[in-house]
Structure formats: structure tokens, C-alpha cells
CSV table of C-alpha atoms in Angstrom, one decimal:
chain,number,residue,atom,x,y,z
A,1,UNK,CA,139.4,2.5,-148.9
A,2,UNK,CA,140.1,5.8,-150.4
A,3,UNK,CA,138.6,4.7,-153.6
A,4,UNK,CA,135.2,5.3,-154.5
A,5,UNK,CA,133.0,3.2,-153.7
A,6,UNK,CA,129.7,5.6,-152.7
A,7,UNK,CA,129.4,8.0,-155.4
A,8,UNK,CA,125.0,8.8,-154.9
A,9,UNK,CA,122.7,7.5,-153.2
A,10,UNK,CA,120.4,7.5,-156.0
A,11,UNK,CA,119.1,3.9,-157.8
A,12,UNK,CA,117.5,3.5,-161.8
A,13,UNK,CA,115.1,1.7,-160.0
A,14,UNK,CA,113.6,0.0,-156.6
A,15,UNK,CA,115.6,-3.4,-157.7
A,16,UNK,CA,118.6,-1.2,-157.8
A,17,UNK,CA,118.3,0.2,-154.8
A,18,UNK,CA,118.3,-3.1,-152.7
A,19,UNK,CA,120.8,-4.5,-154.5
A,20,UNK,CA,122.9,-0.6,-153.1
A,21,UNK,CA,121.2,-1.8,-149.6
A,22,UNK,CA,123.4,-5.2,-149.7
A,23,UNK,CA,126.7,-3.3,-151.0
A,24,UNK,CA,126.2,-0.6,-148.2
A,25,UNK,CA,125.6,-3.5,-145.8
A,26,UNK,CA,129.0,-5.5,-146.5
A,27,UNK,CA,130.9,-2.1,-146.1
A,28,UNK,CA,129.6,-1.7,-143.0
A,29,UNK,CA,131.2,-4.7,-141.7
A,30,UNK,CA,134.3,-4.2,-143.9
A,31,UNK,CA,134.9,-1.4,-142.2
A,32,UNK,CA,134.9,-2.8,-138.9
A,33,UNK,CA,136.7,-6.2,-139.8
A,34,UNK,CA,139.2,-5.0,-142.9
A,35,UNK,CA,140.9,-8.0,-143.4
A,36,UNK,CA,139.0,-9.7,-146.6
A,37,UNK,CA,141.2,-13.2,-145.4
A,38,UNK,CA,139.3,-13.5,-142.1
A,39,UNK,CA,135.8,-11.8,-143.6
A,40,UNK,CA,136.1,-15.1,-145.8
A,41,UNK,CA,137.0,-17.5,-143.1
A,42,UNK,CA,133.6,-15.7,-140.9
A,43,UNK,CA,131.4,-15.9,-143.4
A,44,UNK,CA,132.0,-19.5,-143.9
A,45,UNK,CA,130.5,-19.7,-140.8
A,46,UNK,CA,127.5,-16.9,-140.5
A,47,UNK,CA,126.1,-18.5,-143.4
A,48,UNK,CA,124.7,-21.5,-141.7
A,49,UNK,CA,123.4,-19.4,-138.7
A,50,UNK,CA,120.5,-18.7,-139.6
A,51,UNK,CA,120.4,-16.0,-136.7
A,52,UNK,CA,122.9,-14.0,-138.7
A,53,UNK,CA,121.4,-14.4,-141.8
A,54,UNK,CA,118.4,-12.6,-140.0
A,55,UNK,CA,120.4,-10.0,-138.7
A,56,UNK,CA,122.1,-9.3,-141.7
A,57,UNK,CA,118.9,-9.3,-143.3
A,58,UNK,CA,117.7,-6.3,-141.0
A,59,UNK,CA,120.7,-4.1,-141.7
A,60,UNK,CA,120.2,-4.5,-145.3
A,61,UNK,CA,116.4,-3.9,-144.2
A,62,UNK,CA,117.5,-0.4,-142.5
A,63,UNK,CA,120.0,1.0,-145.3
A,64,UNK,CA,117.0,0.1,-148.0
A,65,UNK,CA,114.6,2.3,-146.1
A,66,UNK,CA,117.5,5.0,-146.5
A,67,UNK,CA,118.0,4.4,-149.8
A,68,UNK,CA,114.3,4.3,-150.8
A,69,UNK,CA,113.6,7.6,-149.2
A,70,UNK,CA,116.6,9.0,-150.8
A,71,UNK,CA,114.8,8.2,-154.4
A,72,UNK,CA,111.8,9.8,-152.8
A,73,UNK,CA,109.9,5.9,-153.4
A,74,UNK,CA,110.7,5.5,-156.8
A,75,UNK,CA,107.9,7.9,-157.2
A,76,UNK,CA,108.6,10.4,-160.0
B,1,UNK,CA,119.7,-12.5,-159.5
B,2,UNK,CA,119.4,-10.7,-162.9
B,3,UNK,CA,115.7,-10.6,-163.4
B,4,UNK,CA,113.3,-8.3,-161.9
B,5,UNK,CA,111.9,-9.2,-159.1
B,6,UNK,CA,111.2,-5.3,-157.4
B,7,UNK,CA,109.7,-3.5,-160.2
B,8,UNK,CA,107.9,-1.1,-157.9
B,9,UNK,CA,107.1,-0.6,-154.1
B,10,UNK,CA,103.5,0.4,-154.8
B,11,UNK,CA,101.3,-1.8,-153.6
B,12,UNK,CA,97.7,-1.9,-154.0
B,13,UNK,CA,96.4,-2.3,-150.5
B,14,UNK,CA,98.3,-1.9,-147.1
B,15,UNK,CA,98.2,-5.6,-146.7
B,16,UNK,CA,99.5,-6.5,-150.5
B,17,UNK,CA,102.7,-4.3,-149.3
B,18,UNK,CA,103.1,-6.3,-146.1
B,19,UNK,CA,103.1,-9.3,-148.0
B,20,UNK,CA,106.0,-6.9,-150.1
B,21,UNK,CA,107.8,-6.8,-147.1
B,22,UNK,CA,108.1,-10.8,-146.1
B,23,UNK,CA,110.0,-10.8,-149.7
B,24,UNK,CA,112.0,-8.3,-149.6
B,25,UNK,CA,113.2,-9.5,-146.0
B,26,UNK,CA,113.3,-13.1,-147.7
B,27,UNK,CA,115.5,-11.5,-150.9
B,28,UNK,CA,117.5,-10.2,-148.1
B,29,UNK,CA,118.6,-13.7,-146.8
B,30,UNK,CA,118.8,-15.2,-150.5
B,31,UNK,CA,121.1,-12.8,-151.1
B,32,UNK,CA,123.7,-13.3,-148.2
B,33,UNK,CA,123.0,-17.3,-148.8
B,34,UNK,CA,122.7,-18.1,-152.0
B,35,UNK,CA,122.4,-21.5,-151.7
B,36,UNK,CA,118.4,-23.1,-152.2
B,37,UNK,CA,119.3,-26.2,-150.5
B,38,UNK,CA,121.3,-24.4,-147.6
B,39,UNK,CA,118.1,-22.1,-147.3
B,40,UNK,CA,115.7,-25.0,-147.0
B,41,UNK,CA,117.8,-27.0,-144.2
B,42,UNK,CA,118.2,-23.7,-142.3
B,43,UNK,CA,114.6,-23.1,-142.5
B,44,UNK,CA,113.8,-26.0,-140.5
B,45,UNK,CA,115.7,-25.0,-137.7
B,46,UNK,CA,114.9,-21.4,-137.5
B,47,UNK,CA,111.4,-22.2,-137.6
B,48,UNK,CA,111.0,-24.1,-134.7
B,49,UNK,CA,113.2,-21.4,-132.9
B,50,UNK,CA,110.5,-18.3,-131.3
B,51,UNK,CA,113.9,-16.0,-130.5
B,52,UNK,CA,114.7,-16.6,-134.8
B,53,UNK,CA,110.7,-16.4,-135.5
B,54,UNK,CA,110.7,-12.4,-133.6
B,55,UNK,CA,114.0,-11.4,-135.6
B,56,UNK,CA,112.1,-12.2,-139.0
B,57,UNK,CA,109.2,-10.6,-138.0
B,58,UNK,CA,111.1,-7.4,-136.9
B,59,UNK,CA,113.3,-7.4,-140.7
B,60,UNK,CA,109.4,-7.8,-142.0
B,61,UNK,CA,108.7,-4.8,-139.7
B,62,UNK,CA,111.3,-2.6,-141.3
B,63,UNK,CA,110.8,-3.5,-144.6
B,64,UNK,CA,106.9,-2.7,-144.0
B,65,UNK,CA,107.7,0.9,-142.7
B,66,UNK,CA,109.4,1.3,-146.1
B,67,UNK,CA,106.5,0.1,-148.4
B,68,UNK,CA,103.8,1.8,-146.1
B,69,UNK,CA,106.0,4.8,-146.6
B,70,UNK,CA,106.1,4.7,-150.4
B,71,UNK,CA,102.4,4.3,-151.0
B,72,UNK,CA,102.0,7.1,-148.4
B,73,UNK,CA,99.7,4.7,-146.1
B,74,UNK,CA,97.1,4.0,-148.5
B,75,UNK,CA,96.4,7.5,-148.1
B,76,UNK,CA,94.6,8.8,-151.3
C,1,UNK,CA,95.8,-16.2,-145.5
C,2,UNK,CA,93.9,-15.3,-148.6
C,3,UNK,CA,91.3,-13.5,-146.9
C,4,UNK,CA,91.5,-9.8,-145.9
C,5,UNK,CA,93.4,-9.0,-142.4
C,6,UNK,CA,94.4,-5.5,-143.2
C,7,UNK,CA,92.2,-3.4,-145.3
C,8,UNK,CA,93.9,-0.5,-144.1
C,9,UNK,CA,96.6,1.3,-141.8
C,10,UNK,CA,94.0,3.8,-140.2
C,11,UNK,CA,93.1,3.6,-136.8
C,12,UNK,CA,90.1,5.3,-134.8
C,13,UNK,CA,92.5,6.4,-131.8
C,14,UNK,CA,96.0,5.9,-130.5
C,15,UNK,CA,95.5,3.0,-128.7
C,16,UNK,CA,93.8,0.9,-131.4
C,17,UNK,CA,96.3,1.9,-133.8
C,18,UNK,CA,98.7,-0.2,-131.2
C,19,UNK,CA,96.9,-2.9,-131.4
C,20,UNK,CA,96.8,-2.9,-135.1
C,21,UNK,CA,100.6,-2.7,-134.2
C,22,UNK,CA,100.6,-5.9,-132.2
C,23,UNK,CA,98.3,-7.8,-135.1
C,24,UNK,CA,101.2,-6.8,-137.2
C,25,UNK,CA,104.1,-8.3,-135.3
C,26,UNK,CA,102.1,-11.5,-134.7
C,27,UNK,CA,101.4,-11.8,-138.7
C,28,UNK,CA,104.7,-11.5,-139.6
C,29,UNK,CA,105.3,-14.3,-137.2
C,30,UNK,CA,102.5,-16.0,-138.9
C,31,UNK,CA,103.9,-15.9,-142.2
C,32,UNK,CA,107.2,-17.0,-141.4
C,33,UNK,CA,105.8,-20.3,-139.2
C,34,UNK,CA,102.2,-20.9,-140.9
C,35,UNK,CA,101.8,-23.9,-138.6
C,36,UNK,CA,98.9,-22.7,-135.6
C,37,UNK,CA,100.1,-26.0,-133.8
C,38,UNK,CA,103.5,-25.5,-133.9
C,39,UNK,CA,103.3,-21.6,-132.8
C,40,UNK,CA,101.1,-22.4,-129.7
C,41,UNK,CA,103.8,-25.0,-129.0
C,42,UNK,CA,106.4,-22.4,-129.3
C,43,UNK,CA,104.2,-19.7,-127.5
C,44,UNK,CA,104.6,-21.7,-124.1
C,45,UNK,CA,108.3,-21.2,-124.4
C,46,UNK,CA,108.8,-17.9,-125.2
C,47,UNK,CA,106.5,-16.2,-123.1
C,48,UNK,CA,108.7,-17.2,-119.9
C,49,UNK,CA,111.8,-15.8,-121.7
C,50,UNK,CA,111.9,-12.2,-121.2
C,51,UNK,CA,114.5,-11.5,-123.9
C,52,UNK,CA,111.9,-12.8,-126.4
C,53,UNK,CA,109.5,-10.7,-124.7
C,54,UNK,CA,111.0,-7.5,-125.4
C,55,UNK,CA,112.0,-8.3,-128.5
C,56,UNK,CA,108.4,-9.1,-129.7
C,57,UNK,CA,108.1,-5.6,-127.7
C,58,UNK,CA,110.3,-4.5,-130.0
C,59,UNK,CA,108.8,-5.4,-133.0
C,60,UNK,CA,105.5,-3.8,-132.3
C,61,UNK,CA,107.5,-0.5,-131.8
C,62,UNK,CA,108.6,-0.5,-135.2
C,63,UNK,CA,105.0,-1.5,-136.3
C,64,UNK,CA,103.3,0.9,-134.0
C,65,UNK,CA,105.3,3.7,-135.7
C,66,UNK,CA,104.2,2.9,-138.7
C,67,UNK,CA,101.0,3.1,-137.9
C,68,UNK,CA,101.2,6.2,-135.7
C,69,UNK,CA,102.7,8.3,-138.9
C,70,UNK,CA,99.9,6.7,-141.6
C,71,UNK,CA,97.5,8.2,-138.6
C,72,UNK,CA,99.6,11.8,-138.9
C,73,UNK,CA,99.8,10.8,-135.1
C,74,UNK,CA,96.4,11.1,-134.1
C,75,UNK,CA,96.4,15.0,-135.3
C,76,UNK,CA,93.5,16.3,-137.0
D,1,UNK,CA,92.8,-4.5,-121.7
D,2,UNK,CA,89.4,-3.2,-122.2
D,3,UNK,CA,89.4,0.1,-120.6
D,4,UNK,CA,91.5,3.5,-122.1
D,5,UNK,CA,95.0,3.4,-121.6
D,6,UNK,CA,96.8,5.4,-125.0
D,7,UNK,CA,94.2,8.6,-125.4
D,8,UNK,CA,97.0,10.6,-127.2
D,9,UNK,CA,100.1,10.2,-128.2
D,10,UNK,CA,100.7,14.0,-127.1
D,11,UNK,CA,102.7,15.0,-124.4
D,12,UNK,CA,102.7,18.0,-122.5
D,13,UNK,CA,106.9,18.3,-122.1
D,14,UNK,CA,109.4,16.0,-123.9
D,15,UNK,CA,110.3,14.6,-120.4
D,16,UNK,CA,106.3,13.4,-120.2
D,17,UNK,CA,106.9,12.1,-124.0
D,18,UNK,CA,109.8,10.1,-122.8
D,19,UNK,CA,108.0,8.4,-119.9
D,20,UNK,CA,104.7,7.8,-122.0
D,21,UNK,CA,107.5,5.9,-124.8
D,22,UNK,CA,108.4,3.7,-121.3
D,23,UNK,CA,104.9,3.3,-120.8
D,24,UNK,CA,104.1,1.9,-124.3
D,25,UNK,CA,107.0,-0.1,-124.0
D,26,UNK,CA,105.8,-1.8,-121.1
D,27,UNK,CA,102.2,-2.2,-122.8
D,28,UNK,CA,103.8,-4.0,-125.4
D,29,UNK,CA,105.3,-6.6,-123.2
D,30,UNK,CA,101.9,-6.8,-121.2
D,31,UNK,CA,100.0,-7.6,-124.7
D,32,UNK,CA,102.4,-10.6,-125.6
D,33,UNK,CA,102.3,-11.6,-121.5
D,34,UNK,CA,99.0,-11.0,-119.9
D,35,UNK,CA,99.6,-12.6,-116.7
D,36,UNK,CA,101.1,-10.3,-113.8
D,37,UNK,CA,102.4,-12.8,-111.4
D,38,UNK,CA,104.7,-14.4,-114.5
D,39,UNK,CA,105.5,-11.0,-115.6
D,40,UNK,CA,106.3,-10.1,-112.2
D,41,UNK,CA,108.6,-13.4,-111.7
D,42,UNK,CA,110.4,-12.5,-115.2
D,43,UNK,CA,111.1,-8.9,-113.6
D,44,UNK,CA,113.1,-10.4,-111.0
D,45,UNK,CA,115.3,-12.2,-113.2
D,46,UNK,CA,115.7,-9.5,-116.4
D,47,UNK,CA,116.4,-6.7,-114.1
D,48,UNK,CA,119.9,-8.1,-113.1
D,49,UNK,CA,120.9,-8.9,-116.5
D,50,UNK,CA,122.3,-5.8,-118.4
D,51,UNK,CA,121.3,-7.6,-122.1
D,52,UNK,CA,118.3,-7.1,-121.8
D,53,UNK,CA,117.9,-3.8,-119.8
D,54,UNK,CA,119.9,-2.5,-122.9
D,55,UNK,CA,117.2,-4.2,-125.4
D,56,UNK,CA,114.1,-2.4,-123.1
D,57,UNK,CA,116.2,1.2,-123.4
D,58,UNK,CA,116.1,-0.1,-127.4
D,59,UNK,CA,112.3,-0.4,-127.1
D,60,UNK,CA,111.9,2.9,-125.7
D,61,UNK,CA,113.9,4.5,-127.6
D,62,UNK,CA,111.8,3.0,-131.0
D,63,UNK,CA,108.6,4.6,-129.3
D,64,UNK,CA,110.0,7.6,-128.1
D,65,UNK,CA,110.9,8.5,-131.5
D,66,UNK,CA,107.4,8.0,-132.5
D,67,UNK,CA,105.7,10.3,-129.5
D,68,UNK,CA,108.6,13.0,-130.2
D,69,UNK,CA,107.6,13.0,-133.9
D,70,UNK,CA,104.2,13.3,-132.7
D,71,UNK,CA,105.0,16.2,-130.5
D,72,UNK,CA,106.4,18.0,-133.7
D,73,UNK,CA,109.9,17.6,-131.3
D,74,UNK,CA,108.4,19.9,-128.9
D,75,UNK,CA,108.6,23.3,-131.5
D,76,UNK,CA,105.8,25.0,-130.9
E,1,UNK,CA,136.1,14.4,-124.6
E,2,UNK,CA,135.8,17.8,-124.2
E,3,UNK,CA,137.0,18.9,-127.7
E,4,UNK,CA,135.3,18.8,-130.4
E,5,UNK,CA,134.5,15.9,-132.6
E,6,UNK,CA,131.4,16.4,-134.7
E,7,UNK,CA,130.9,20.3,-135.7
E,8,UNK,CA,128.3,18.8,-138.0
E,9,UNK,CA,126.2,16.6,-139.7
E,10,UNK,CA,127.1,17.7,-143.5
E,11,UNK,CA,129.0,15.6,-145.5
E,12,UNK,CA,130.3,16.0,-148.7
E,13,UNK,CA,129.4,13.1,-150.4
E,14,UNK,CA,127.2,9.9,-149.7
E,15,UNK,CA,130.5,8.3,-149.2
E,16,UNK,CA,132.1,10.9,-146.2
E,17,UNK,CA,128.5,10.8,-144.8
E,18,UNK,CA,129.2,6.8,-144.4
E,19,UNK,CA,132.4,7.3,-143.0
E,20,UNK,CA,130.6,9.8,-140.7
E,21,UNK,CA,128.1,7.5,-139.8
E,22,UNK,CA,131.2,4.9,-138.7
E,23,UNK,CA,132.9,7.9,-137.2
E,24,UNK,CA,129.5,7.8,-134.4
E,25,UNK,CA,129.0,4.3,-134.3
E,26,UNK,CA,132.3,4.6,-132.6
E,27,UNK,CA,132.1,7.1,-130.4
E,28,UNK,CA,128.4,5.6,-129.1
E,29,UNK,CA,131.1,2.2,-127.8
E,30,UNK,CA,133.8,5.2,-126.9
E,31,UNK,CA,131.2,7.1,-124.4
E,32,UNK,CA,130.5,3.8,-122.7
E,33,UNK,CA,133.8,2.1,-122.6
E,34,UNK,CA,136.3,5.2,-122.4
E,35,UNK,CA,139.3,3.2,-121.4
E,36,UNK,CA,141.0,2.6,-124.8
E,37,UNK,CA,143.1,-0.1,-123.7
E,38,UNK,CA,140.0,-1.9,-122.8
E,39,UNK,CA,138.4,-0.9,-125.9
E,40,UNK,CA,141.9,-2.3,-127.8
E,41,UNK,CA,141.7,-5.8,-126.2
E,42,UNK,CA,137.9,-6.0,-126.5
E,43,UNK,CA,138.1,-5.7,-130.4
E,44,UNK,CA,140.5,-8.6,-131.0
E,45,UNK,CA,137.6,-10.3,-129.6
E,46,UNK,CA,134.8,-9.2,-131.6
E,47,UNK,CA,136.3,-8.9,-134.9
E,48,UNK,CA,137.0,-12.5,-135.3
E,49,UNK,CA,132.4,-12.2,-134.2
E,50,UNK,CA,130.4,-12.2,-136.8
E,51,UNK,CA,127.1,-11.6,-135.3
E,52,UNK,CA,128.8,-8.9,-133.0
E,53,UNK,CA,130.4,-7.4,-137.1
E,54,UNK,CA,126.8,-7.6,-138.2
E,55,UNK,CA,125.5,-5.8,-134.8
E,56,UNK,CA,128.0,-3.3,-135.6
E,57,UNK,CA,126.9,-2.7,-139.1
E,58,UNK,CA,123.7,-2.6,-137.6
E,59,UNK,CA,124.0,0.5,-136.0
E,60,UNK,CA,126.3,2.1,-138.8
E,61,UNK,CA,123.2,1.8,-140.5
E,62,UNK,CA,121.1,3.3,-138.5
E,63,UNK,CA,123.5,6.4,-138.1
E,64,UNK,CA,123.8,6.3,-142.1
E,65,UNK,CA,120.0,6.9,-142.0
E,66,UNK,CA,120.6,10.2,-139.4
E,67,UNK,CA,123.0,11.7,-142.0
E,68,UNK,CA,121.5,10.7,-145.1
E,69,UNK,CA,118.4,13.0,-144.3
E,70,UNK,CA,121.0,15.5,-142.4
E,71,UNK,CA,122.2,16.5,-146.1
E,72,UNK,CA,118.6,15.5,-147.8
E,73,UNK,CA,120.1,12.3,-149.4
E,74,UNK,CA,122.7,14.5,-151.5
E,75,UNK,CA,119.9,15.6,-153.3
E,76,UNK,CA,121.3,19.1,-154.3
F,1,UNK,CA,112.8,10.9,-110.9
F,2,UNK,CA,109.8,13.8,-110.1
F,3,UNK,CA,112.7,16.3,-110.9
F,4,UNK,CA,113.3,17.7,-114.8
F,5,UNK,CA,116.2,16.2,-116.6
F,6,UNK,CA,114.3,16.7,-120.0
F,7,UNK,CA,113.6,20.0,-120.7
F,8,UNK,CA,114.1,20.5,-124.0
F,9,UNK,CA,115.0,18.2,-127.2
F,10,UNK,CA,117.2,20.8,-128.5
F,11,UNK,CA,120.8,20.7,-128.9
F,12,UNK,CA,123.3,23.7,-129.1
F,13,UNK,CA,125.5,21.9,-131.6
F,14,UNK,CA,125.2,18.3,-133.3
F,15,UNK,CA,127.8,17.1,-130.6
F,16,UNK,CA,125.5,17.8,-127.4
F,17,UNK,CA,122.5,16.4,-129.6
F,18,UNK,CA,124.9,13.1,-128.8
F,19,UNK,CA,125.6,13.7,-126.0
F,20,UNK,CA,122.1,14.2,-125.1
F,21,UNK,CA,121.1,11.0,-127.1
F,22,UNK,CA,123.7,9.0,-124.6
F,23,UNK,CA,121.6,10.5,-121.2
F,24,UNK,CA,118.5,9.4,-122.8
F,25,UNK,CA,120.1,5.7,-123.4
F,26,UNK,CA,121.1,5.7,-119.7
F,27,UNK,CA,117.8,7.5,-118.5
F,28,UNK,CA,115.9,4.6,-120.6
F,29,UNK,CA,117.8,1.5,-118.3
F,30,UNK,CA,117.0,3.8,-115.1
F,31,UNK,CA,113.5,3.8,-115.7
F,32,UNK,CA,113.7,0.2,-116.1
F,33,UNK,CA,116.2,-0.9,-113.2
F,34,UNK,CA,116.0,2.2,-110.6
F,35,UNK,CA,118.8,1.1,-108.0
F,36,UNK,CA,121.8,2.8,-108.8
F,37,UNK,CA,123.9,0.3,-106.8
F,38,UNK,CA,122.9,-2.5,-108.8
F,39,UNK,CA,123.3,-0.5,-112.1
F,40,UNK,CA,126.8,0.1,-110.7
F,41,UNK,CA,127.2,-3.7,-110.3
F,42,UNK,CA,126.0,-4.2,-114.0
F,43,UNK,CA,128.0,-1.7,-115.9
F,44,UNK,CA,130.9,-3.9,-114.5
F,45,UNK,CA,130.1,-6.9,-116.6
F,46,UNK,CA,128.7,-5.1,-119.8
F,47,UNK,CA,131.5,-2.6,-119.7
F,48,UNK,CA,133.4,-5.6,-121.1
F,49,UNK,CA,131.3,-7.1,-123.3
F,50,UNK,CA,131.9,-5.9,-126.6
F,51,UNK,CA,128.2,-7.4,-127.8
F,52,UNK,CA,126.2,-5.5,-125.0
F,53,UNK,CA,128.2,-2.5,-125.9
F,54,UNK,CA,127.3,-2.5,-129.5
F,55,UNK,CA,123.7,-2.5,-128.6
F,56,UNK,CA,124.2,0.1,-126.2
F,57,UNK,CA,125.8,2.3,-129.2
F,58,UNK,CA,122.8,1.0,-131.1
F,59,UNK,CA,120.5,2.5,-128.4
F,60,UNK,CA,122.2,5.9,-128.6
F,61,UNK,CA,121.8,5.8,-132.4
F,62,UNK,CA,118.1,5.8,-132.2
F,63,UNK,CA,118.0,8.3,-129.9
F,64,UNK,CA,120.7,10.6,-131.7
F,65,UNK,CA,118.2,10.1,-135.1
F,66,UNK,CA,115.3,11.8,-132.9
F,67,UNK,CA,117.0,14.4,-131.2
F,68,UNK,CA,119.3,15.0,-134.9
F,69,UNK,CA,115.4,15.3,-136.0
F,70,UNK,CA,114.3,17.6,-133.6
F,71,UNK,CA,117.3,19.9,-134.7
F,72,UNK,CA,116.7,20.2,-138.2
F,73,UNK,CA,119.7,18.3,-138.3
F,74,UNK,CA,121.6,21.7,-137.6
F,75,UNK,CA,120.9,23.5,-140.5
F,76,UNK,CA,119.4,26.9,-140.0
């Protein structure tokens, strides 16, 4: 990935931000597991565990705190 | 998901942004599994399951941290 | 839950802000599995699994720092 | 747990702050487990399984964070 | 590892400060595991994982967070 | 352990703020299971599970944010 794909942290709005949280969430993984072929074949399965689906859940939950306290809270 | 469902992450009381927190973490898992109908069979099982039950609770718990964060914990 | 569980994050001491932070963990249970019934059933379980012990431990962690910064950590 | 266990969250060195973080970890565990003999059984078993000594060191590490915030990191 | 491998927490860009963040997510398995061809055979197991991917994304995450506030969020 | 091993949350460079996060991981299982010789016995099994080593790395990352606190995050 020498593209980019992370230019600012910074979101138009809280909406935005989460939907950045997601994104920075499926990097994560594809950085660990590059192959998109076998990231397909996984998620075919993670997505009826609802355990994963919970996990994944809380690693979008962690980069949205990031990303919401890089926007200082949608606060002006 | 194109309308808005996170216009803001003020809340009006501490408890109105916990109840902020259950949807984002919810949003969370809509958006790894799309799928309504996959959602609702999944729910029964993860429901009846304490380990699945605690994991929810602990995305709620990060999400919460967030929100309280951005209304500066009901602090005037 | 209509009624008014948590009026605020603001604790009297240290030790009843943890305790705040357990009411937190076991609402966000709550809200997840409304059914009293069904979460005493599931109580009995988990409280002989110590892996769901410490992660409900866990989860009051996150809560209880919450709580511990909206209290400026007990710092006048 | 009527009696006065968490006074302060301040800690006289950052080694005292760490153990305090083991202590609330423990707390936590006793507030979701009240009863000694079963916690005491549970020991026996979690103790030999490195899972779960890993997800305790997690728990302390969430708390010890809090108390070393609380501490102002030990700067004077 | 005696040489050096982080002289510091800037990054250039949000982006570097990710790859940063996967940078230490590593070297947290490395300090544990330091035989690399144990390391080598381990990961053809856990890439084909997915909830050991989204454990791994996990912590990325929570590094991200570390460098995020390390350059203020790239605020300039 | 009556003897110091804490003295100080601050770190020389960002690298022995890691390394110091990694002592504190370890020192967090000590507290909790004291006999070397069966820590000895553990780190045998969990030294090749890739899923208990990820949460170990997730344990250090906790610890790194804290101490990466304490430091200013190495800037001046």
C-alpha cells in the first residue's frame, strides 16, 4: 500500500468520523492478512460469529474514540 | 447508510449519551453485517450467550468514554 | 428503562464512583438482554467461569475510568 | 462491601499506583462474585491457565492507566 | 534487540503514524516470541484466523490511539 | 515483591518507555500468579499460541499509552 489511503484524521462531521473508524478498522486487518482473496473467503465466515462481529465492533469502537478526539468532539 | 444517523455526540444528560453509545456500538455491527435478517438470527444466539453479553457491554463501554468525553462529563 | 438511572457521572468519593462504574457495566448488559429472567438464568453460569469474570472486570475498568476523569480523579 | 476500601485514587510512588490498579482489579471481580470460597475455587483453576492471567494483566493495566493519570504520571 | 527501533513517536502523516502503530503492534508479539522462525510458522496459522486478525487490529488500534495524541492528531 | 522495581514512569527514550510497558505486562501476571516455576511452565504453551500472544501485545499497548503519556509523548 504505498498509495494514499490516510491523508487526515480530521471528519466534516461525527457521521464522518465513524464511517473513518470502520476504514481504519479494515486496514488494520489488511495489513496483517494482505491477501484480499482469503480476506473474502474469512469474512464469509466472521460474519455469522457474532463474537467477531463484537470484536470488530470494539476496534472500530477504539479508533472512533481517536478520531473523535482528533476533531476535538465535533466541538467548534 | 447514507442518511444521518450521528449528527452530533452531545447529549443532553450523561445517561441520554449512554444510550448514544449502545447505537453507536450497534452501527458498529450493522456495518460489518449488513444483512437485517442475518442480524436478527445472530441476535438470538448471542443473547443467550453471558461471554457475547460482556463483549457488547465493553464496545458500549468504549463508545461511552467517547460521548462522556465530548460533552465534557455533564460538566457545565 | 424510561426512568432516570443516571442523572449524572459525579461521584462523592473514589469508591462510589466504582460502583457507579459497576452499575454501568451491568446496564450495558441490561440493554443488550432486557430479559431479568433470562439474565439471572445466565448469571448462574457465568459467575463460575472466571474468564467471564475478568472480563466483566474488565468492563468496569473502562467504566471506572470514565468516571474517575469526569471526577478530575477525586482532585479538588 | 460496606466499609472503606478506595479512599483515594492517589498513590504515594508509581510502584504503590500499580499495586492499588491490582487491587481495583481484584475488587471488580469480587463485586460480580461475592462469595470467597467460589472465588477461591476459580483461583485454583485460572491461575494455571495463561488466557486468562493475560486478560487480568489487561485489567490492570486499564486501571493503572486511570490511577497513573490520577497521579499526574508521578511529575510533581 | 539492542539497536534501535523506535527513535520516536512523530510521524509524518496520519498514514506513517498507522504504519507506526503496526510497526509496535509487532514488536509487542516480537518481545514475547523472539524466535522468528517460531514467529514464521505461527502466522500461517493465524492469518487464515479471523478473530485472532481482528485481535490483531485490536491492538493496532490501540497503539494508533498512542501516536495519534504523540503528534496531537496532525493538528499543525 | 517488598523491593522497588517501579521507580519512576519515565522513560529515556520512546523505546525504553516500551520496554518498560513490557515489564509492567509481565509484573501485572506476577502479581496474579507469583510462582515463577509455574510461570515458567506457562510461557511454554502461550509462547506458541499466536491468540494469547496477541493479547499479550495488547497488554503491552495499554501500558505503552500510559507510560507514552507520562512522557509527553517525548516531546520537550
Amino acid at each position: 500500500m504505498t498509495d494514499t489511503w490516510l491523508p487526515s484524521l480530521i471528519a466534516a462531521t461525527p457521521q464522518a468520523g465513524f464511517e473513518l473508524a470502520v476504514k481504519l478498522s479494515r486496514v488494520g486487518v489488511k495489513l496483517t492478512q494482505p491477501s484480499e482473496e482469503m480476506r473474502d473467503k474469512l469474512r464469509a465466515a466472521y460474519e455469522q460469529d457474532t463474537a467477531q462481529l463484537i470484536a470488530a465492533s470494539q476496534v472500530v469502537a477504539v479508533h472512533f474514540q481517536t478520531i473523535a478526539a482528533a476533531n476535538n468532539y465535533g466541538r467548534s
